[in-house]
Short mmCIF file of N, CA and C in Angstrom, two decimals:
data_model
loop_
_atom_site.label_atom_id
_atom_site.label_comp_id
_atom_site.label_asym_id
_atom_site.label_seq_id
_atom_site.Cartn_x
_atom_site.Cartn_y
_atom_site.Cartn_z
N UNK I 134 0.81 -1.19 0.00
CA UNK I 134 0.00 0.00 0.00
C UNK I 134 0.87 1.27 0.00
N UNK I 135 2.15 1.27 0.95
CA UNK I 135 2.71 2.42 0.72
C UNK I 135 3.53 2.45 -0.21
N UNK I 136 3.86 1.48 -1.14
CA UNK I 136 4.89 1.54 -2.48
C UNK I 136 3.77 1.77 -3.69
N UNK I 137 2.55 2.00 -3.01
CA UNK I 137 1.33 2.38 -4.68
C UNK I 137 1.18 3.20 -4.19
N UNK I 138 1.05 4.23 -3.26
CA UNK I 138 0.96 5.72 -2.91
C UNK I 138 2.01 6.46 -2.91
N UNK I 139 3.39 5.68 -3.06
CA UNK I 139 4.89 6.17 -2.92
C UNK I 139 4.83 6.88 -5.28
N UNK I 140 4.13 5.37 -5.38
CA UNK I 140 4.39 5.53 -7.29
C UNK I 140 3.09 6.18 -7.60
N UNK I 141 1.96 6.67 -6.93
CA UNK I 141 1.18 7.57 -7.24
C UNK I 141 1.14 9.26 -6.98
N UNK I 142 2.11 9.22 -5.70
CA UNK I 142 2.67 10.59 -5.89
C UNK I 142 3.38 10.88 -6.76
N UNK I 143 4.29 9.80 -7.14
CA UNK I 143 5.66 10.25 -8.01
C UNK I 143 4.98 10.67 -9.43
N UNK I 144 3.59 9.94 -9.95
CA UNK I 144 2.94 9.85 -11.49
C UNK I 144 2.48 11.65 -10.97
N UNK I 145 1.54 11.77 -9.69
CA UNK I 145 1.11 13.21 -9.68
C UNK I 145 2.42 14.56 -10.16
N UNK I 146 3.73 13.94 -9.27
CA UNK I 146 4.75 14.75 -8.94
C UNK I 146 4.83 15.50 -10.76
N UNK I 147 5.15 13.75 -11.23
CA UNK I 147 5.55 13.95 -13.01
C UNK I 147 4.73 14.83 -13.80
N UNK I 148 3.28 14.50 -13.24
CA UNK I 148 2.09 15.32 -14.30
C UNK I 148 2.18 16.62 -13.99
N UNK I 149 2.34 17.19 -12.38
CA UNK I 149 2.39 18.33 -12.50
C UNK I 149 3.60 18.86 -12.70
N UNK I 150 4.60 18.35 -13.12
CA UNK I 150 6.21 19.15 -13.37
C UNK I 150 5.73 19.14 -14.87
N UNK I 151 5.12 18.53 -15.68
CA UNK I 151 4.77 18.55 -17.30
C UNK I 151 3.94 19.67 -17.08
N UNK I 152 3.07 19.71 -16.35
CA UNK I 152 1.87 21.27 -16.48
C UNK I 152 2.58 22.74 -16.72
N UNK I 153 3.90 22.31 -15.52
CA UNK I 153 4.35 23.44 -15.13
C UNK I 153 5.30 23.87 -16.36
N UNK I 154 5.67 23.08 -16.82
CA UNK I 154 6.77 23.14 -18.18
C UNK I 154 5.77 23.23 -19.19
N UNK I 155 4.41 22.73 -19.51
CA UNK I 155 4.08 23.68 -20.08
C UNK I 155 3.23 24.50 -20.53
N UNK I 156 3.22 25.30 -18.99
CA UNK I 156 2.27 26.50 -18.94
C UNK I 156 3.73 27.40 -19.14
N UNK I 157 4.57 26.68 -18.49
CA UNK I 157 6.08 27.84 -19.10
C UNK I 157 6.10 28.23 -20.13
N UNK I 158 5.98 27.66 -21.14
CA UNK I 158 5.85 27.59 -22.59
C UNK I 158 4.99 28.13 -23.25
N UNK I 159 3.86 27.98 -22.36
CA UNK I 159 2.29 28.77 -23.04
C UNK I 159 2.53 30.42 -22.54
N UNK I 160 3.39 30.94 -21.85
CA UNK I 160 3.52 31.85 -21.16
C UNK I 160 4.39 32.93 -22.08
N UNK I 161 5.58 31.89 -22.79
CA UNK I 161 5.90 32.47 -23.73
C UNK I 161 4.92 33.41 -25.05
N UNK I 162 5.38 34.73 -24.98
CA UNK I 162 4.34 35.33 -25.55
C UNK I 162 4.67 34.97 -27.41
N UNK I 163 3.35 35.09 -28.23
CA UNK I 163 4.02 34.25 -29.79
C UNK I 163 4.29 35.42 -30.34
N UNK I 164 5.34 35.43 -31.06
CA UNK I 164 5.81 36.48 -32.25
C UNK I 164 4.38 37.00 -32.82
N UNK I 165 3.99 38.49 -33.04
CA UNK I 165 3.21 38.45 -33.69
C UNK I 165 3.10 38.83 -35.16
N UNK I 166 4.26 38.77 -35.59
CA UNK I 166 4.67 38.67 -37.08
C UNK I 166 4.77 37.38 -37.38
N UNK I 167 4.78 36.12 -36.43
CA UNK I 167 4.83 34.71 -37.27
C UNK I 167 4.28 34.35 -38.59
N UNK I 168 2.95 34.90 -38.01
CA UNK I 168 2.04 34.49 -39.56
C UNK I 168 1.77 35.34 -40.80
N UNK I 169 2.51 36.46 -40.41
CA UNK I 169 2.82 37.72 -41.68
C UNK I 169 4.32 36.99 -42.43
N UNK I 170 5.29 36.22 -41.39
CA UNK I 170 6.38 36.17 -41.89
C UNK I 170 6.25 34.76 -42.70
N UNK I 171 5.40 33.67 -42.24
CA UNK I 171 4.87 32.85 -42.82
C UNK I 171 4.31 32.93 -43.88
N UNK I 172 3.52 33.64 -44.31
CA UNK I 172 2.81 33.92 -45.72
C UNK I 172 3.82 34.31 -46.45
N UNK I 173 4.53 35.27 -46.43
CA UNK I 173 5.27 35.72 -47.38
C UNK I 173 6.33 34.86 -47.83
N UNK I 174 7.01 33.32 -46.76
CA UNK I 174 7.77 32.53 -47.01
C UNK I 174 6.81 31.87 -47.96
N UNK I 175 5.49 31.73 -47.93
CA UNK I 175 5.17 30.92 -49.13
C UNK I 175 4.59 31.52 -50.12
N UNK I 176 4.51 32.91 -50.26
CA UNK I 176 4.80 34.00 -51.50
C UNK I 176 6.15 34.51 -51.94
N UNK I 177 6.95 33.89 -51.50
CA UNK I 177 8.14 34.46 -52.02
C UNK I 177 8.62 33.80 -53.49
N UNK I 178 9.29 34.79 -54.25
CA UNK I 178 9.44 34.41 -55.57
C UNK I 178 10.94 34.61 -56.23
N UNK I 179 11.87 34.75 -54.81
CA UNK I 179 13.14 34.87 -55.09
C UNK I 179 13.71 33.52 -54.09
N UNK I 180 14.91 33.13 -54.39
CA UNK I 180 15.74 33.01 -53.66
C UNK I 180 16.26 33.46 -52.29
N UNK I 181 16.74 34.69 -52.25
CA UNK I 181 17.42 35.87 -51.41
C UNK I 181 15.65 35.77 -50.06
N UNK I 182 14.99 35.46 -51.06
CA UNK I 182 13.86 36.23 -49.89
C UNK I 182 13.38 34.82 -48.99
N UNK I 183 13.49 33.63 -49.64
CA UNK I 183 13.31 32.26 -49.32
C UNK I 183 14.34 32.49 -48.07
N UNK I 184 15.62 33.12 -48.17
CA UNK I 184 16.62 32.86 -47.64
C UNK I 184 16.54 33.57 -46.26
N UNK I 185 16.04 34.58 -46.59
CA UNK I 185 15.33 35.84 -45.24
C UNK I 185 14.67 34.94 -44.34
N UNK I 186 13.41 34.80 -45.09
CA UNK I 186 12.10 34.37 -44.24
C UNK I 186 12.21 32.93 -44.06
N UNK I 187 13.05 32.33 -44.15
CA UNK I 187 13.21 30.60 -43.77
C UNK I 187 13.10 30.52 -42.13
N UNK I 188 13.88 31.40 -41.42
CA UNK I 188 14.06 31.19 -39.97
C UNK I 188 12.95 31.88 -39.35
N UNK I 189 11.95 32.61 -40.08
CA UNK I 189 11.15 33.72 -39.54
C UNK I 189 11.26 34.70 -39.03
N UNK I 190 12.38 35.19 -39.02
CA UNK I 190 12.50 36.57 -38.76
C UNK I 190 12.93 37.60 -39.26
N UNK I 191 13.16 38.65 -40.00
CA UNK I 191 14.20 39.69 -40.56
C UNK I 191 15.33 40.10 -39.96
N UNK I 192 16.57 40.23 -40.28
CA UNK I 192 17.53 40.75 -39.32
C UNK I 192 17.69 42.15 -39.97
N UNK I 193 18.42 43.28 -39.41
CA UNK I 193 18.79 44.63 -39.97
C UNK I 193 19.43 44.64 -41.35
N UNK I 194 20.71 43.37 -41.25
CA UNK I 194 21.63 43.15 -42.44
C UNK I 194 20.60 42.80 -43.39
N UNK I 195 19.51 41.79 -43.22
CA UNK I 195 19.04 41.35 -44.20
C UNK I 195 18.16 42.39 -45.08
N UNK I 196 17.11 43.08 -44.22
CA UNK I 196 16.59 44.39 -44.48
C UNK I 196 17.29 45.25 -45.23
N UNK I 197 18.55 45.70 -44.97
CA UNK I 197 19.35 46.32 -45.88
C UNK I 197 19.92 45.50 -47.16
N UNK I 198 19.87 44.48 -46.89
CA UNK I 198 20.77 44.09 -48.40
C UNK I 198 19.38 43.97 -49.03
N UNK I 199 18.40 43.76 -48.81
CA UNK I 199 16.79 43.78 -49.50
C UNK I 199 16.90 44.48 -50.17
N UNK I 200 16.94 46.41 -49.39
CA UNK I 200 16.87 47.73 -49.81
C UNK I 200 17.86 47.74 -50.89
N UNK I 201 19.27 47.44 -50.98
CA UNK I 201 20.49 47.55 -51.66
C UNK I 201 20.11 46.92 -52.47
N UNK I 202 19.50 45.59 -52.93
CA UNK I 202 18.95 44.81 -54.04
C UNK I 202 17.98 45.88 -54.74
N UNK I 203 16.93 46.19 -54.42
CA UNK I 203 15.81 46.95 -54.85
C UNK I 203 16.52 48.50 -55.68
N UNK I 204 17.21 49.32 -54.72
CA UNK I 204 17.71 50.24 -55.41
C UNK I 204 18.31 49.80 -56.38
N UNK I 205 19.48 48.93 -56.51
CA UNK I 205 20.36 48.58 -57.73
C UNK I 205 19.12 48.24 -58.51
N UNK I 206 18.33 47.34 -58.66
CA UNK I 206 17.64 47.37 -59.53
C UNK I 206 17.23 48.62 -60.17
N UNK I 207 16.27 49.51 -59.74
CA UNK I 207 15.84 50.65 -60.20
C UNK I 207 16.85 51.51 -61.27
N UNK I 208 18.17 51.46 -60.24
CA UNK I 208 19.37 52.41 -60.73
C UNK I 208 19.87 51.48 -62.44
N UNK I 209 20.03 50.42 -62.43
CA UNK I 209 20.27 49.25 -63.38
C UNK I 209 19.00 49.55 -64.62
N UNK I 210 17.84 49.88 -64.15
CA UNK I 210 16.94 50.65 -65.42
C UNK I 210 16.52 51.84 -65.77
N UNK I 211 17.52 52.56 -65.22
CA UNK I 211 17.55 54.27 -65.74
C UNK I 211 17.09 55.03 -64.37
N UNK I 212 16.35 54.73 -63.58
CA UNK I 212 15.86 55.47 -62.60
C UNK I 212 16.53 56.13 -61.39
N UNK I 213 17.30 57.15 -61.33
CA UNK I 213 17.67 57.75 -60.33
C UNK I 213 16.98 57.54 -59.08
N UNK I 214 17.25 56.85 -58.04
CA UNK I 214 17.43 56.38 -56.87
C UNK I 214 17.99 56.26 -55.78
N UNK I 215 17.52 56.73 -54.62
CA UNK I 215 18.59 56.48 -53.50
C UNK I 215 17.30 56.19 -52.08
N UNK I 216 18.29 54.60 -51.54
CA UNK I 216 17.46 54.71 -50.24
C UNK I 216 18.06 56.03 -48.91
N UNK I 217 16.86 56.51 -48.23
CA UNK I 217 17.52 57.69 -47.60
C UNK I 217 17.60 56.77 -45.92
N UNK I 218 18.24 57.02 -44.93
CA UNK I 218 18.34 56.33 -43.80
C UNK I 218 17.61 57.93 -43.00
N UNK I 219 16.22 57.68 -42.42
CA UNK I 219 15.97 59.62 -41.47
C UNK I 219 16.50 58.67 -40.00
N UNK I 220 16.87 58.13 -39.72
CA UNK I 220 17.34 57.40 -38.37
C UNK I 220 15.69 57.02 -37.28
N UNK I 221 14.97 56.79 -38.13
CA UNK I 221 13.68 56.11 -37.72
C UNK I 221 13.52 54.35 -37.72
N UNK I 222 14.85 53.70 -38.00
CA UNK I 222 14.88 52.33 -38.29
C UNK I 222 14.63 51.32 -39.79
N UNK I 223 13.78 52.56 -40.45
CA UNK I 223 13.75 52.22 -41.78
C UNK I 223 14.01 52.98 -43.01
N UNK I 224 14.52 52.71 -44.03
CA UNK I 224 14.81 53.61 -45.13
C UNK I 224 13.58 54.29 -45.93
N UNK I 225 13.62 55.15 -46.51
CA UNK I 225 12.47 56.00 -47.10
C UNK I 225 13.20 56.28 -48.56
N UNK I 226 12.82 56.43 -49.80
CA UNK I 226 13.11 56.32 -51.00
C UNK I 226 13.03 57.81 -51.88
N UNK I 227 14.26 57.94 -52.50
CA UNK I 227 13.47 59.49 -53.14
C UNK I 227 14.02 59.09 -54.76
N UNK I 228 13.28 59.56 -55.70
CA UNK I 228 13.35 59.42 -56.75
C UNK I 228 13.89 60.55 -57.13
N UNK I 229 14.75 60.59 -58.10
CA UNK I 229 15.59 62.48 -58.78
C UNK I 229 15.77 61.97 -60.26
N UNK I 230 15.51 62.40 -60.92
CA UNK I 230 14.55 62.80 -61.10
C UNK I 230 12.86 62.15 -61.45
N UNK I 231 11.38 62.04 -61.01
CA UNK I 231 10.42 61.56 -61.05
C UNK I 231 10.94 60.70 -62.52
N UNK I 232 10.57 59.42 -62.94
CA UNK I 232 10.47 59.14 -64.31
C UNK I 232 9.16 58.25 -64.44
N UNK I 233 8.88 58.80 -65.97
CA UNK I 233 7.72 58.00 -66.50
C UNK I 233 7.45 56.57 -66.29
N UNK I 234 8.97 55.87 -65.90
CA UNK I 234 8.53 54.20 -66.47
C UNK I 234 8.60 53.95 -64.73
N UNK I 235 8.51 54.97 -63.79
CA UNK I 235 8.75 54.12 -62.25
C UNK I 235 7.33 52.95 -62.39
N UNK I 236 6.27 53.53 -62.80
CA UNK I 236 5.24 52.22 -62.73
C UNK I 236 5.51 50.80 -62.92
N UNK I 237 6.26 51.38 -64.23
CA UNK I 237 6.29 49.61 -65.15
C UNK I 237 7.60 48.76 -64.07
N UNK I 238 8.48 50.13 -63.79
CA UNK I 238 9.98 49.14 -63.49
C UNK I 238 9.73 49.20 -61.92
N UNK I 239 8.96 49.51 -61.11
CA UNK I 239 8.93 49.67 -59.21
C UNK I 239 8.78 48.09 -59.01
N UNK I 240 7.38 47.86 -59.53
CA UNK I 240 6.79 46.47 -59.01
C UNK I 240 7.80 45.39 -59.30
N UNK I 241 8.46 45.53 -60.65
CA UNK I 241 9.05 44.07 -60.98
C UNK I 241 10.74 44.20 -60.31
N UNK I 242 10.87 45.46 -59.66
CA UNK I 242 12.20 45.71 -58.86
C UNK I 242 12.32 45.43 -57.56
N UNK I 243 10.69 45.42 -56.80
CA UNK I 243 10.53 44.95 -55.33
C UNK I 243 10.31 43.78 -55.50
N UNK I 244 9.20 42.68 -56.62
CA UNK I 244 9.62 41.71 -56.32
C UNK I 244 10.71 40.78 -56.24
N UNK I 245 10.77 39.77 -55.22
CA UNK I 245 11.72 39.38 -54.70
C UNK I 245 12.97 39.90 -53.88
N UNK I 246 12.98 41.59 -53.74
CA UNK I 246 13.76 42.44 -53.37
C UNK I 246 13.19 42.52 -52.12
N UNK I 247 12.11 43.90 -51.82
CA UNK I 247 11.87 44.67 -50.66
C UNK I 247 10.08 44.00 -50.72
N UNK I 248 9.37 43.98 -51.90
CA UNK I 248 7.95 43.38 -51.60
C UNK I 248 7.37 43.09 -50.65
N UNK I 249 8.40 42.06 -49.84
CA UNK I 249 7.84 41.18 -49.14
C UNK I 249 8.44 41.28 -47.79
N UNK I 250 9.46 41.71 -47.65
CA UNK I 250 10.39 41.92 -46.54
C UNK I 250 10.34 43.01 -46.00
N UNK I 251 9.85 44.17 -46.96
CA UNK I 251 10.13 45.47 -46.04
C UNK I 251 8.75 45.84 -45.29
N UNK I 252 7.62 45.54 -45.65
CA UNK I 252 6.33 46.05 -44.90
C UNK I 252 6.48 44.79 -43.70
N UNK I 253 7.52 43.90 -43.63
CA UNK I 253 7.01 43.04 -42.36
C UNK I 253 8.31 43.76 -41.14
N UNK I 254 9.51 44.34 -41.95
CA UNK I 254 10.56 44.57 -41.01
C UNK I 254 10.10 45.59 -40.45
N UNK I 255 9.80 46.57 -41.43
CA UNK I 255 9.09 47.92 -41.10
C UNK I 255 8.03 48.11 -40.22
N UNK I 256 7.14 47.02 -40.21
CA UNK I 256 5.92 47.03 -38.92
C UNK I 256 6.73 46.26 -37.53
N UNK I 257 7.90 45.77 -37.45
CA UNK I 257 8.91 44.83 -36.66
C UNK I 257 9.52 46.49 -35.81
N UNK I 258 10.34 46.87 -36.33
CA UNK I 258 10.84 48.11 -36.17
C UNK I 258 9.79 49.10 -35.34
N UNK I 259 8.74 49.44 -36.34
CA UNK I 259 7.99 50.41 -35.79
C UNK I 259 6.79 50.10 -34.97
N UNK I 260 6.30 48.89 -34.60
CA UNK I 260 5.32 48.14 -33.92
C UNK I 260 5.41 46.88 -33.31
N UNK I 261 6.25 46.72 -33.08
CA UNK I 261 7.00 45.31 -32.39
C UNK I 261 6.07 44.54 -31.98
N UNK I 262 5.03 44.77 -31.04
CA UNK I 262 3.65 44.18 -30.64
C UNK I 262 2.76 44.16 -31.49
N UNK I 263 2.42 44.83 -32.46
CA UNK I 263 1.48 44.91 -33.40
C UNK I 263 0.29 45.39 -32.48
N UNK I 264 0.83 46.23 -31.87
CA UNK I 264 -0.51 46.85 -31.26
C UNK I 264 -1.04 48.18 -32.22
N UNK I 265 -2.64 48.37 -31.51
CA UNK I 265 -3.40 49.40 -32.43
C UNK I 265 -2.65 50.81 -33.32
N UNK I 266 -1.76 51.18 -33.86
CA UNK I 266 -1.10 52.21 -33.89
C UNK I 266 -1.82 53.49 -33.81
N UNK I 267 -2.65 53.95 -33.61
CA UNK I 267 -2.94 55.05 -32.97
C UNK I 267 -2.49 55.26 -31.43
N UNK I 268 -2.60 54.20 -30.72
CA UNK I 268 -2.60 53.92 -29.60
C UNK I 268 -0.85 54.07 -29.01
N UNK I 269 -0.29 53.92 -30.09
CA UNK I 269 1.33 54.24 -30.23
C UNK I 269 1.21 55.02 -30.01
N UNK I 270 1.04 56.15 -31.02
CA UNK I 270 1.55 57.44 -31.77
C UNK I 270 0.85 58.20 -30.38
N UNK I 271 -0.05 58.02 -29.41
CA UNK I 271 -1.18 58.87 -28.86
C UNK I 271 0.01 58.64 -27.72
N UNK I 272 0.43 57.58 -27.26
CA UNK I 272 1.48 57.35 -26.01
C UNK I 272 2.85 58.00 -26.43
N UNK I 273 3.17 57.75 -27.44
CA UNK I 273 4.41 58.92 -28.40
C UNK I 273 4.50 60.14 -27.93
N UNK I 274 2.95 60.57 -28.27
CA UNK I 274 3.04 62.31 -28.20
C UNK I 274 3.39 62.64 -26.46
N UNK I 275 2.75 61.71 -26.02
CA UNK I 275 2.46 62.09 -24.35
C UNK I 275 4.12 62.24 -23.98
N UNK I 276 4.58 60.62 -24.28
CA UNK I 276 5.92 60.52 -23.80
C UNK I 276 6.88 61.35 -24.00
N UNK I 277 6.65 62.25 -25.18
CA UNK I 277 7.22 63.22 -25.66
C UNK I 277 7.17 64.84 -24.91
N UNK I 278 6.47 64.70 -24.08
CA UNK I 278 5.69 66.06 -23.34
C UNK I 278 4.46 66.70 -24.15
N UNK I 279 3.94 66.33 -25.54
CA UNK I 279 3.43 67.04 -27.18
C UNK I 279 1.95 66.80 -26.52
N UNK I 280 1.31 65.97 -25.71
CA UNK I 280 0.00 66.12 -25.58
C UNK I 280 -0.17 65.34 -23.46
N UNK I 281 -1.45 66.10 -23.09
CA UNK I 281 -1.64 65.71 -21.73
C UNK I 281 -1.24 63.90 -21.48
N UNK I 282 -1.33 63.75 -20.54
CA UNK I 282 -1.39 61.95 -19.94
C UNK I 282 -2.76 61.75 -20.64
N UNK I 283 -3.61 62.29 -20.01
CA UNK I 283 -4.82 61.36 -20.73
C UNK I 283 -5.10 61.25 -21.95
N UNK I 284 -4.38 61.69 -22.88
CA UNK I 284 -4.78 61.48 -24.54
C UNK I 284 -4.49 60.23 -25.01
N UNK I 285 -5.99 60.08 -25.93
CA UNK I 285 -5.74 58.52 -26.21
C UNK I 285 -5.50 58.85 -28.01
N UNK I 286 -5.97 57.29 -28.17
CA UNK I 286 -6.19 57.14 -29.74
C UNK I 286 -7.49 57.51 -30.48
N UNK I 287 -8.55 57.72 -29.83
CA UNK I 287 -9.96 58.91 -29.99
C UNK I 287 -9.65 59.82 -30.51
N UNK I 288 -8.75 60.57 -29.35
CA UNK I 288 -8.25 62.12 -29.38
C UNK I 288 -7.23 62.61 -30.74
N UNK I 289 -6.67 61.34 -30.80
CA UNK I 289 -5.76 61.60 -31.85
C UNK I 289 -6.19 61.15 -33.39
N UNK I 290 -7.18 60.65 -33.46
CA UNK I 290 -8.44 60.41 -34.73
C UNK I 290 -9.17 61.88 -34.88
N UNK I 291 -9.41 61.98 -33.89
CA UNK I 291 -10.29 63.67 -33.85
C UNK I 291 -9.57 64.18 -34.61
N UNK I 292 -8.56 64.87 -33.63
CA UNK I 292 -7.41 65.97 -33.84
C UNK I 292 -6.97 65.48 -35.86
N UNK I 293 -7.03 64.65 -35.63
CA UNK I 293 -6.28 64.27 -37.16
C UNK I 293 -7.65 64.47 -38.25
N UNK I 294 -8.80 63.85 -37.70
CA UNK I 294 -9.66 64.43 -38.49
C UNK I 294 -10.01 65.85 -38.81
N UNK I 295 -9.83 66.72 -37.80
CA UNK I 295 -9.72 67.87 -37.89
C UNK I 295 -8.56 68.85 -38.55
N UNK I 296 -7.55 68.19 -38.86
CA UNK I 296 -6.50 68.33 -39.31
C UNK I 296 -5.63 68.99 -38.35
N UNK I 297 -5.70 68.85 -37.14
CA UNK I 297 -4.81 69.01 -36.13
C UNK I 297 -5.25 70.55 -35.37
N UNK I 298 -6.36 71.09 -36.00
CA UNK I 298 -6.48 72.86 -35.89
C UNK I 298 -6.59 72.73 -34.20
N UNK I 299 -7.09 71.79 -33.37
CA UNK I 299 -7.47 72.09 -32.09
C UNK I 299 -6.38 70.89 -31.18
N UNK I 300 -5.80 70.38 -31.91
CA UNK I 300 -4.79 69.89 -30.72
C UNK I 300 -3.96 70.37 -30.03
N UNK I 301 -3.65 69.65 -28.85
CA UNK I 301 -2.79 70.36 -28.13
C UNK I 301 -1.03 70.27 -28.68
N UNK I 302 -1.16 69.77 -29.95
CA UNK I 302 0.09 70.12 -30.20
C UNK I 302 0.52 70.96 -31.68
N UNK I 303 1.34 71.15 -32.19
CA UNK I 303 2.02 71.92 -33.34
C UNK I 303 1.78 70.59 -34.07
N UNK I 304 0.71 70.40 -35.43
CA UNK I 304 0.67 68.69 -35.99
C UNK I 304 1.83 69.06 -37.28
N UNK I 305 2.92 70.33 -37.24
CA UNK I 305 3.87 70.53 -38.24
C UNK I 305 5.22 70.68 -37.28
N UNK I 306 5.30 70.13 -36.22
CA UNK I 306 6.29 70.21 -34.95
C UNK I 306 7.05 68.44 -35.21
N UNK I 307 8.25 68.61 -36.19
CA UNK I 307 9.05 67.48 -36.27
C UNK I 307 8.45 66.11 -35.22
N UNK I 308 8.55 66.38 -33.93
CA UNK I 308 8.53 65.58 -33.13
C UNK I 308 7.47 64.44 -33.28
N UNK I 309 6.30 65.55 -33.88
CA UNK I 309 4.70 64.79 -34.18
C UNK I 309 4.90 63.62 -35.27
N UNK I 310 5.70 64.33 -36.16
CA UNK I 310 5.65 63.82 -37.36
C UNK I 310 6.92 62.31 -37.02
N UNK I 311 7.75 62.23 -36.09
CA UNK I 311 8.31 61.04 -35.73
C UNK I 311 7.82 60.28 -35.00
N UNK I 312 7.10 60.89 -34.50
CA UNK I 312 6.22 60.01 -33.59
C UNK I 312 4.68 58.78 -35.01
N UNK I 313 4.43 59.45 -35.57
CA UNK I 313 3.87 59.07 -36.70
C UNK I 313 5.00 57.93 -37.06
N UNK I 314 5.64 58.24 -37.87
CA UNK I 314 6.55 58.15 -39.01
C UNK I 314 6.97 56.81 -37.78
N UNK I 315 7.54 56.51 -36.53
CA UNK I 315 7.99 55.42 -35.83
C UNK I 315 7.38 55.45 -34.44
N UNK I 316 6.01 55.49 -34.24
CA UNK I 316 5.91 55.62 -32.41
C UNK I 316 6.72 54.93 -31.57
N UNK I 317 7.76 53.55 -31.94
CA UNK I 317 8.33 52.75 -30.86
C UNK I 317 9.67 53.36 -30.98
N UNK I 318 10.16 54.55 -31.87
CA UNK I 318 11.30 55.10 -31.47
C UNK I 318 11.86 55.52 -30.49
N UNK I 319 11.00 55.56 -28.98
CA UNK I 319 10.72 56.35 -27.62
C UNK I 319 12.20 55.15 -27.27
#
């Protein structure tokens, strides 16, 4: 009797050390780019980008050699190009001069380049949680001193619907516009 209550604690002991290992596990919070980075591994139509999104994640290097692929392309079919770095985490693009064929030659220069990689690094960078982005940009301004504690993402729909005439901040005051442009830059 006490060697079947000795091996029925030990089965309890086991089941609950498995619970505990894994509620550990369930505790772990999930990437919430998994399934953005997932799709695009099975939309991808290059190599280079197979090569990105295999492990699921973007790294900085990879992001940039994306960008460096994409520009050379452009530059390789007449189009004056340069990625610009504003130190917001992601590059921004300026064309010199505008040309007629950016339509025909953009699309077939991002695919397999930036297409697919840069709207997932870019929301990685600037939304890490994938939370509401108003709800950023509204904690941005605050953190910034640019609007009271209590301003939410309401306030900042208003104000923006209104085109900023009654906010409490300058909506042409750099700061606003980084806060936009990257709220997790804080």
């Amino acid at each position: 009797m006490v060697e079947r209550r000795s091996r029925c604690v030990e089965a309890i002991a086991a089941v609950l050390l498995a619970l505990i290992a894994g509620c550990a596990a369930c505790a772990q919070p999930a990437d919430p780019y998994d399934g953005d980075l997932r799709r695009a591994l099975s939309q991808a139509t290059s190599d280079f980008e197979r090569q990105v999104l295999t492990d699921r994640r973007i790294t900085r290097a990879e992001y940039e050699e994306a960008v460096r692929r994409y520009v050379a392309c452009m530059q390789a079919n007449g189009i004056g190009f340069e990625a610009v770095d504003q130190g917001l985490g992601y590059y921004v693009y300026v064309e010199t001069p505008t040309s007629p064929d950016h339509n025909t030659i953009n699309p077939r220069c991002q695919r397999g380049t930036t297409l697919l990689i840069e709207p997932i690094y870019t929301g990685m960078v600037t939304n890490p949680a994938k939370a509401d982005p108003r709800d950023l940009v509204a904690k941005c301004l605050i953190l910034k001193g640019l609007a009271p504690e209590e301003y939410s993402a309401g306030d900042l729909a208003a104000d923006a619907a209104a085109d900023y005439r009654n906010a409490p901040f300058d909506g042409d005051d750099p700061r606003v516009r980084t806060c936009h442009q990257n709220p997790s830059i804080n």
